[in-house]
C-alpha positions as a LaTeX table, in Angstrom:
\begin{tabular}{lrrr}
\hline
Residue & $x$ (\AA) & $y$ (\AA) & $z$ (\AA) \\
\hline
Met1 & 112.47 & 20.94 & 121.25 \\
Ile2 & 110.50 & 23.28 & 123.53 \\
Asn3 & 107.16 & 22.10 & 124.94 \\
Ile4 & 104.54 & 24.63 & 126.09 \\
Lys5 & 101.24 & 24.14 & 127.88 \\
His6 & 98.55 & 26.62 & 128.92 \\
Ile7 & 98.14 & 26.79 & 132.70 \\
Asn8 & 95.50 & 29.56 & 132.96 \\
Lys9 & 93.54 & 32.09 & 130.85 \\
Ile10 & 95.26 & 35.27 & 132.01 \\
Lys11 & 95.97 & 37.78 & 129.23 \\
Val12 & 97.61 & 41.17 & 129.69 \\
Lys13 & 95.68 & 43.86 & 127.82 \\
Lys14 & 96.55 & 47.44 & 127.03 \\
Ile15 & 95.17 & 49.96 & 129.53 \\
Lys16 & 92.25 & 51.95 & 128.15 \\
Asn17 & 92.77 & 55.68 & 128.60 \\
Glu18 & 89.60 & 57.68 & 128.05 \\
Asn19 & 91.58 & 60.97 & 128.01 \\
Leu20 & 94.20 & 59.79 & 125.52 \\
Asp21 & 95.04 & 62.44 & 122.93 \\
Thr22 & 94.61 & 60.72 & 119.56 \\
Arg23 & 95.53 & 63.70 & 117.40 \\
Pro24 & 98.60 & 63.26 & 115.18 \\
Ile25 & 101.86 & 64.76 & 116.43 \\
Lys26 & 102.98 & 67.89 & 114.61 \\
Gly27 & 106.44 & 67.31 & 113.21 \\
Lys28 & 106.32 & 63.54 & 113.76 \\
Asp29 & 108.61 & 63.04 & 110.75 \\
Ile30 & 111.29 & 64.87 & 112.71 \\
Cys31 & 110.53 & 63.52 & 116.18 \\
Asn32 & 107.89 & 60.84 & 116.78 \\
Thr33 & 107.09 & 62.09 & 120.29 \\
Cys34 & 105.63 & 65.48 & 121.10 \\
Tyr35 & 107.81 & 66.08 & 124.15 \\
Ser36 & 111.43 & 65.11 & 123.71 \\
Asn37 & 115.07 & 66.21 & 123.68 \\
Met38 & 117.12 & 66.72 & 120.52 \\
Phe39 & 120.84 & 67.44 & 120.31 \\
Leu40 & 122.83 & 68.75 & 117.34 \\
Val41 & 126.61 & 68.32 & 117.25 \\
Ala42 & 127.91 & 70.80 & 114.71 \\
Pro43 & 130.88 & 73.11 & 114.07 \\
Thr44 & 130.33 & 76.68 & 112.91 \\
Cys45 & 129.08 & 77.26 & 109.34 \\
Ser46 & 127.62 & 73.75 & 109.18 \\
Gly47 & 124.04 & 74.81 & 108.47 \\
Lys48 & 122.71 & 73.89 & 111.93 \\
Thr49 & 120.70 & 77.13 & 112.34 \\
Thr50 & 118.86 & 76.36 & 109.11 \\
Val51 & 118.10 & 72.86 & 110.41 \\
Ile52 & 116.87 & 74.24 & 113.75 \\
Phe53 & 114.58 & 76.63 & 111.87 \\
Glu54 & 113.09 & 73.74 & 109.90 \\
Met55 & 112.50 & 71.84 & 113.15 \\
Leu56 & 110.79 & 74.84 & 114.73 \\
Lys57 & 108.51 & 75.43 & 111.73 \\
Arg58 & 107.42 & 71.80 & 111.70 \\
Cys59 & 107.01 & 71.23 & 115.46 \\
Ala60 & 105.68 & 74.53 & 116.85 \\
Gly61 & 101.93 & 75.01 & 117.11 \\
Lys62 & 99.88 & 78.19 & 117.26 \\
Lys63 & 100.05 & 78.24 & 121.05 \\
Thr64 & 103.60 & 76.97 & 121.45 \\
Lys65 & 105.91 & 79.33 & 123.31 \\
Ile66 & 109.49 & 79.33 & 122.04 \\
Ile67 & 112.22 & 80.15 & 124.56 \\
Ala68 & 115.61 & 80.65 & 122.90 \\
Phe69 & 118.93 & 80.83 & 124.73 \\
Val70 & 121.27 & 81.71 & 121.86 \\
Ser71 & 124.62 & 83.45 & 122.34 \\
Thr72 & 124.40 & 85.16 & 118.91 \\
Ile73 & 120.66 & 85.83 & 118.91 \\
Tyr74 & 121.04 & 89.60 & 118.29 \\
Asn75 & 124.01 & 89.65 & 115.91 \\
Asp76 & 123.26 & 86.71 & 113.63 \\
Gln77 & 121.17 & 87.49 & 110.56 \\
Asn78 & 119.73 & 83.96 & 110.43 \\
Trp79 & 118.43 & 84.20 & 113.99 \\
Asn80 & 117.06 & 87.65 & 113.28 \\
Ser81 & 115.11 & 86.19 & 110.35 \\
Ile82 & 113.81 & 83.38 & 112.57 \\
Arg83 & 112.56 & 85.83 & 115.19 \\
Ile84 & 110.82 & 87.91 & 112.51 \\
Tyr85 & 109.21 & 84.77 & 111.01 \\
Phe86 & 107.58 & 83.74 & 114.29 \\
Lys87 & 106.57 & 87.29 & 115.10 \\
Lys88 & 104.65 & 87.35 & 111.80 \\
Lys89 & 103.11 & 83.98 & 112.68 \\
Lys90 & 102.09 & 85.44 & 116.06 \\
Ile91 & 103.89 & 82.61 & 117.86 \\
Ser92 & 105.52 & 83.66 & 121.14 \\
Phe93 & 109.32 & 83.90 & 120.82 \\
Thr94 & 111.38 & 84.95 & 123.85 \\
Ser95 & 115.16 & 85.23 & 123.48 \\
Tyr96 & 118.21 & 85.50 & 125.72 \\
Thr97 & 121.95 & 85.54 & 125.01 \\
Ser98 & 122.75 & 83.49 & 128.11 \\
Ile99 & 121.18 & 81.25 & 130.72 \\
Phe100 & 122.73 & 83.52 & 133.33 \\
Glu101 & 121.57 & 87.14 & 133.26 \\
Asn102 & 122.01 & 88.31 & 136.87 \\
Gln103 & 120.48 & 84.96 & 137.88 \\
Asp104 & 119.92 & 81.41 & 136.63 \\
Leu105 & 117.05 & 82.22 & 134.26 \\
Leu106 & 116.59 & 78.58 & 133.37 \\
Gln107 & 116.06 & 77.66 & 137.03 \\
Thr108 & 113.30 & 80.27 & 137.15 \\
Tyr109 & 111.63 & 78.57 & 134.17 \\
Val110 & 112.03 & 75.15 & 135.78 \\
Asp111 & 110.36 & 76.41 & 138.96 \\
Glu112 & 107.46 & 77.88 & 136.99 \\
Leu113 & 107.06 & 74.77 & 134.85 \\
Thr114 & 106.99 & 72.63 & 137.99 \\
Lys115 & 104.13 & 74.73 & 139.37 \\
Glu116 & 102.30 & 74.53 & 136.04 \\
Ala117 & 102.65 & 70.75 & 135.94 \\
Glu118 & 101.34 & 70.41 & 139.49 \\
Glu119 & 98.33 & 72.60 & 138.70 \\
Arg120 & 97.68 & 70.62 & 135.52 \\
Glu121 & 97.69 & 67.35 & 137.45 \\
Lys122 & 95.17 & 68.72 & 139.94 \\
Lys123 & 92.96 & 69.92 & 137.08 \\
Asp124 & 93.20 & 66.55 & 135.27 \\
Thr125 & 92.14 & 64.74 & 138.45 \\
Lys126 & 89.07 & 66.99 & 138.79 \\
Glu127 & 88.16 & 66.50 & 135.12 \\
Ile128 & 88.35 & 62.71 & 135.53 \\
Asp129 & 85.96 & 62.90 & 138.50 \\
Ile130 & 83.55 & 65.07 & 136.51 \\
Tyr131 & 83.78 & 62.73 & 133.51 \\
Gln132 & 83.02 & 59.66 & 135.63 \\
Ser133 & 80.00 & 61.34 & 137.23 \\
Cys134 & 78.58 & 62.27 & 133.81 \\
Leu135 & 79.00 & 58.96 & 132.01 \\
Met136 & 75.19 & 58.44 & 131.96 \\
Phe137 & 74.77 & 61.45 & 129.65 \\
Asp138 & 75.47 & 61.56 & 125.93 \\
His139 & 78.02 & 64.23 & 125.08 \\
Ser140 & 79.06 & 64.99 & 121.50 \\
Asp141 & 82.82 & 65.33 & 120.98 \\
Thr142 & 84.01 & 68.91 & 120.83 \\
Glu143 & 86.56 & 69.72 & 118.19 \\
Ser144 & 89.99 & 70.62 & 119.53 \\
Glu145 & 91.43 & 74.04 & 118.79 \\
Glu146 & 94.61 & 72.46 & 117.45 \\
Glu147 & 94.58 & 69.86 & 114.71 \\
Tyr148 & 97.83 & 68.36 & 115.99 \\
Gln149 & 99.49 & 67.58 & 119.29 \\
Thr150 & 102.14 & 70.26 & 119.84 \\
Pro151 & 104.56 & 71.05 & 122.65 \\
Lys152 & 103.49 & 73.76 & 125.04 \\
Tyr153 & 107.05 & 75.10 & 125.04 \\
Ile154 & 110.10 & 74.67 & 122.83 \\
Phe155 & 113.42 & 75.48 & 124.52 \\
Ile156 & 116.45 & 76.18 & 122.32 \\
Phe157 & 120.05 & 76.19 & 123.55 \\
Asp158 & 122.56 & 77.20 & 120.87 \\
Asp159 & 126.34 & 77.43 & 121.36 \\
Leu160 & 126.25 & 78.16 & 125.08 \\
Ser161 & 129.38 & 76.09 & 125.79 \\
Asn162 & 129.48 & 74.76 & 129.37 \\
Glu163 & 126.48 & 76.88 & 130.46 \\
Ile164 & 124.30 & 73.82 & 129.90 \\
Lys165 & 126.24 & 71.92 & 132.57 \\
Thr166 & 123.75 & 73.06 & 135.19 \\
Asn167 & 121.22 & 71.30 & 137.39 \\
Ser168 & 118.43 & 73.39 & 135.86 \\
Tyr169 & 119.24 & 72.19 & 132.33 \\
Asp170 & 119.53 & 68.60 & 133.51 \\
Thr171 & 116.15 & 68.84 & 135.28 \\
Leu172 & 114.52 & 70.38 & 132.20 \\
Leu173 & 115.63 & 67.44 & 130.04 \\
Lys174 & 114.58 & 64.82 & 132.59 \\
Lys175 & 111.10 & 66.33 & 132.92 \\
Ala176 & 110.47 & 67.14 & 129.25 \\
Arg177 & 107.29 & 65.07 & 129.10 \\
His178 & 106.10 & 66.21 & 132.52 \\
Phe179 & 106.62 & 69.86 & 131.50 \\
Glu180 & 105.12 & 69.30 & 127.99 \\
Ile181 & 108.23 & 70.68 & 126.30 \\
Leu182 & 110.51 & 69.94 & 123.37 \\
Thr183 & 114.17 & 70.90 & 123.74 \\
Ile184 & 116.62 & 71.56 & 120.91 \\
Thr185 & 120.27 & 71.95 & 121.89 \\
Ser186 & 123.28 & 72.52 & 119.65 \\
Ser187 & 126.94 & 72.53 & 120.54 \\
Gln188 & 130.32 & 72.03 & 118.91 \\
Asn189 & 131.45 & 69.69 & 121.64 \\
Leu190 & 129.70 & 66.80 & 123.37 \\
Lys191 & 131.76 & 67.57 & 126.49 \\
Asp192 & 129.43 & 70.54 & 127.09 \\
Leu193 & 126.76 & 67.97 & 127.94 \\
Ser194 & 126.90 & 66.20 & 131.31 \\
Pro195 & 126.65 & 62.36 & 131.34 \\
Ser196 & 123.21 & 62.49 & 132.98 \\
Ser197 & 121.94 & 64.92 & 130.32 \\
Arg198 & 123.31 & 62.72 & 127.53 \\
Asn199 & 121.07 & 59.90 & 128.75 \\
Gln200 & 118.00 & 62.10 & 128.17 \\
Ile201 & 118.68 & 62.84 & 124.49 \\
Arg202 & 116.24 & 61.03 & 122.17 \\
Val203 & 117.34 & 62.39 & 118.79 \\
Trp204 & 120.93 & 63.11 & 117.75 \\
Ile205 & 121.91 & 65.12 & 114.67 \\
Leu206 & 125.56 & 64.97 & 113.65 \\
Phe207 & 127.14 & 67.24 & 111.05 \\
Gln208 & 130.40 & 67.00 & 109.09 \\
Asn209 & 133.97 & 66.91 & 110.41 \\
Leu210 & 133.59 & 65.02 & 113.67 \\
Asn211 & 136.84 & 63.24 & 114.42 \\
Asp212 & 137.03 & 59.61 & 115.55 \\
Glu213 & 137.28 & 60.51 & 119.23 \\
Arg214 & 134.11 & 62.63 & 119.20 \\
Leu215 & 132.25 & 60.13 & 117.08 \\
Lys216 & 133.16 & 57.24 & 119.39 \\
Thr217 & 132.05 & 59.28 & 122.44 \\
Ile218 & 128.67 & 59.89 & 120.82 \\
Tyr219 & 128.36 & 56.24 & 119.81 \\
Asp220 & 129.02 & 55.15 & 123.42 \\
Ala221 & 126.46 & 57.67 & 124.69 \\
Ile222 & 123.62 & 56.45 & 122.50 \\
Ser223 & 124.09 & 52.71 & 123.19 \\
Ser224 & 123.58 & 51.87 & 119.54 \\
Val225 & 122.42 & 48.42 & 118.43 \\
Ile226 & 124.82 & 48.41 & 115.49 \\
Pro227 & 128.62 & 47.89 & 115.55 \\
Tyr228 & 130.78 & 51.03 & 115.79 \\
Glu229 & 132.43 & 50.48 & 112.41 \\
Gln230 & 129.02 & 50.33 & 110.72 \\
Phe231 & 127.93 & 53.43 & 112.65 \\
Lys232 & 131.05 & 55.29 & 111.54 \\
Lys233 & 130.56 & 54.23 & 107.92 \\
Met234 & 126.95 & 55.47 & 107.98 \\
Tyr235 & 128.04 & 58.80 & 109.47 \\
Lys236 & 130.69 & 59.30 & 106.80 \\
Tyr237 & 128.21 & 58.46 & 104.04 \\
Ala238 & 125.44 & 60.66 & 105.48 \\
Thr239 & 127.70 & 63.71 & 105.84 \\
Lys240 & 129.83 & 63.40 & 102.71 \\
Glu241 & 128.05 & 66.38 & 101.15 \\
Lys242 & 128.23 & 69.82 & 102.75 \\
Tyr243 & 125.32 & 70.74 & 105.06 \\
Asn244 & 124.05 & 67.14 & 105.17 \\
Phe245 & 123.71 & 65.48 & 108.56 \\
Phe246 & 123.39 & 62.07 & 110.20 \\
Tyr247 & 120.08 & 61.69 & 112.07 \\
Ile248 & 119.88 & 59.13 & 114.86 \\
Ala249 & 116.90 & 58.11 & 117.02 \\
Pro250 & 118.53 & 55.27 & 119.02 \\
Arg251 & 115.43 & 53.96 & 120.78 \\
Cys252 & 113.70 & 53.43 & 117.44 \\
Ser253 & 116.87 & 52.22 & 115.68 \\
Asp254 & 116.14 & 55.00 & 113.21 \\
Phe255 & 119.18 & 56.18 & 111.22 \\
Arg256 & 118.83 & 58.73 & 108.41 \\
Ile257 & 120.56 & 61.04 & 105.98 \\
Asn258 & 118.99 & 64.39 & 106.79 \\
Phe259 & 115.31 & 64.02 & 107.72 \\
Asn260 & 114.11 & 62.29 & 104.57 \\
Lys261 & 116.37 & 59.31 & 103.77 \\
Gln262 & 116.45 & 56.31 & 106.08 \\
Phe263 & 119.16 & 53.66 & 106.27 \\
Val264 & 117.77 & 50.15 & 105.86 \\
Ile265 & 119.67 & 47.97 & 108.32 \\
Lys266 & 119.59 & 44.22 & 107.82 \\
\hline
\end{tabular}
């Protein structure tokens, strides 16, 4: 038997944040945080480009800037259709075939995003000071331009092999929230991802035909709360039909077949 007695009246309460963005997150059914890192493990002809397109349509806002590093961006009809779609939507879409075009382009982005984040922090500090000095006045809430919270940037990395084993890519993933970005990476092999980058992935999407060795490597990387044999069984069941995938959000213990069917784990 455990006996408990109250020794004081201290209670820990949630911090009130006057500037907290209470708008719903666009694409929350795909990723429940606005700024995050998603990784797709898929062989060729698995349907991953179609899945990436769905993710982009659901997560990108009117002011989101999409930066795509895709090796086949100019000779793949699907990617051509994606670029045309966002051009019609008037959503910025910048594309490259490699991270390295005479220089480390991604490092240039990281440097610029770092400056942006620093400027944003300075601006936020000033706005807090102004807000505190005006508390005595009654201000009506102004309606936000966007109905939803959306990432400022979405970075895509598709089939770049070991190009993503760079410090710039690692930094981008680590500072996703700080930079207000969402990253979507796809590769045929988990070995393209460094151990430190693996730790930053929040959503994993696994397609058909992963052998036991690859599957076990992914399982070890996500630190799953379920036994490996159960994990393997769920993967096999989720991907038994062509183009289906196994969705995993480890921190939420969220396991799905595609985006719309969730495993109920007892």
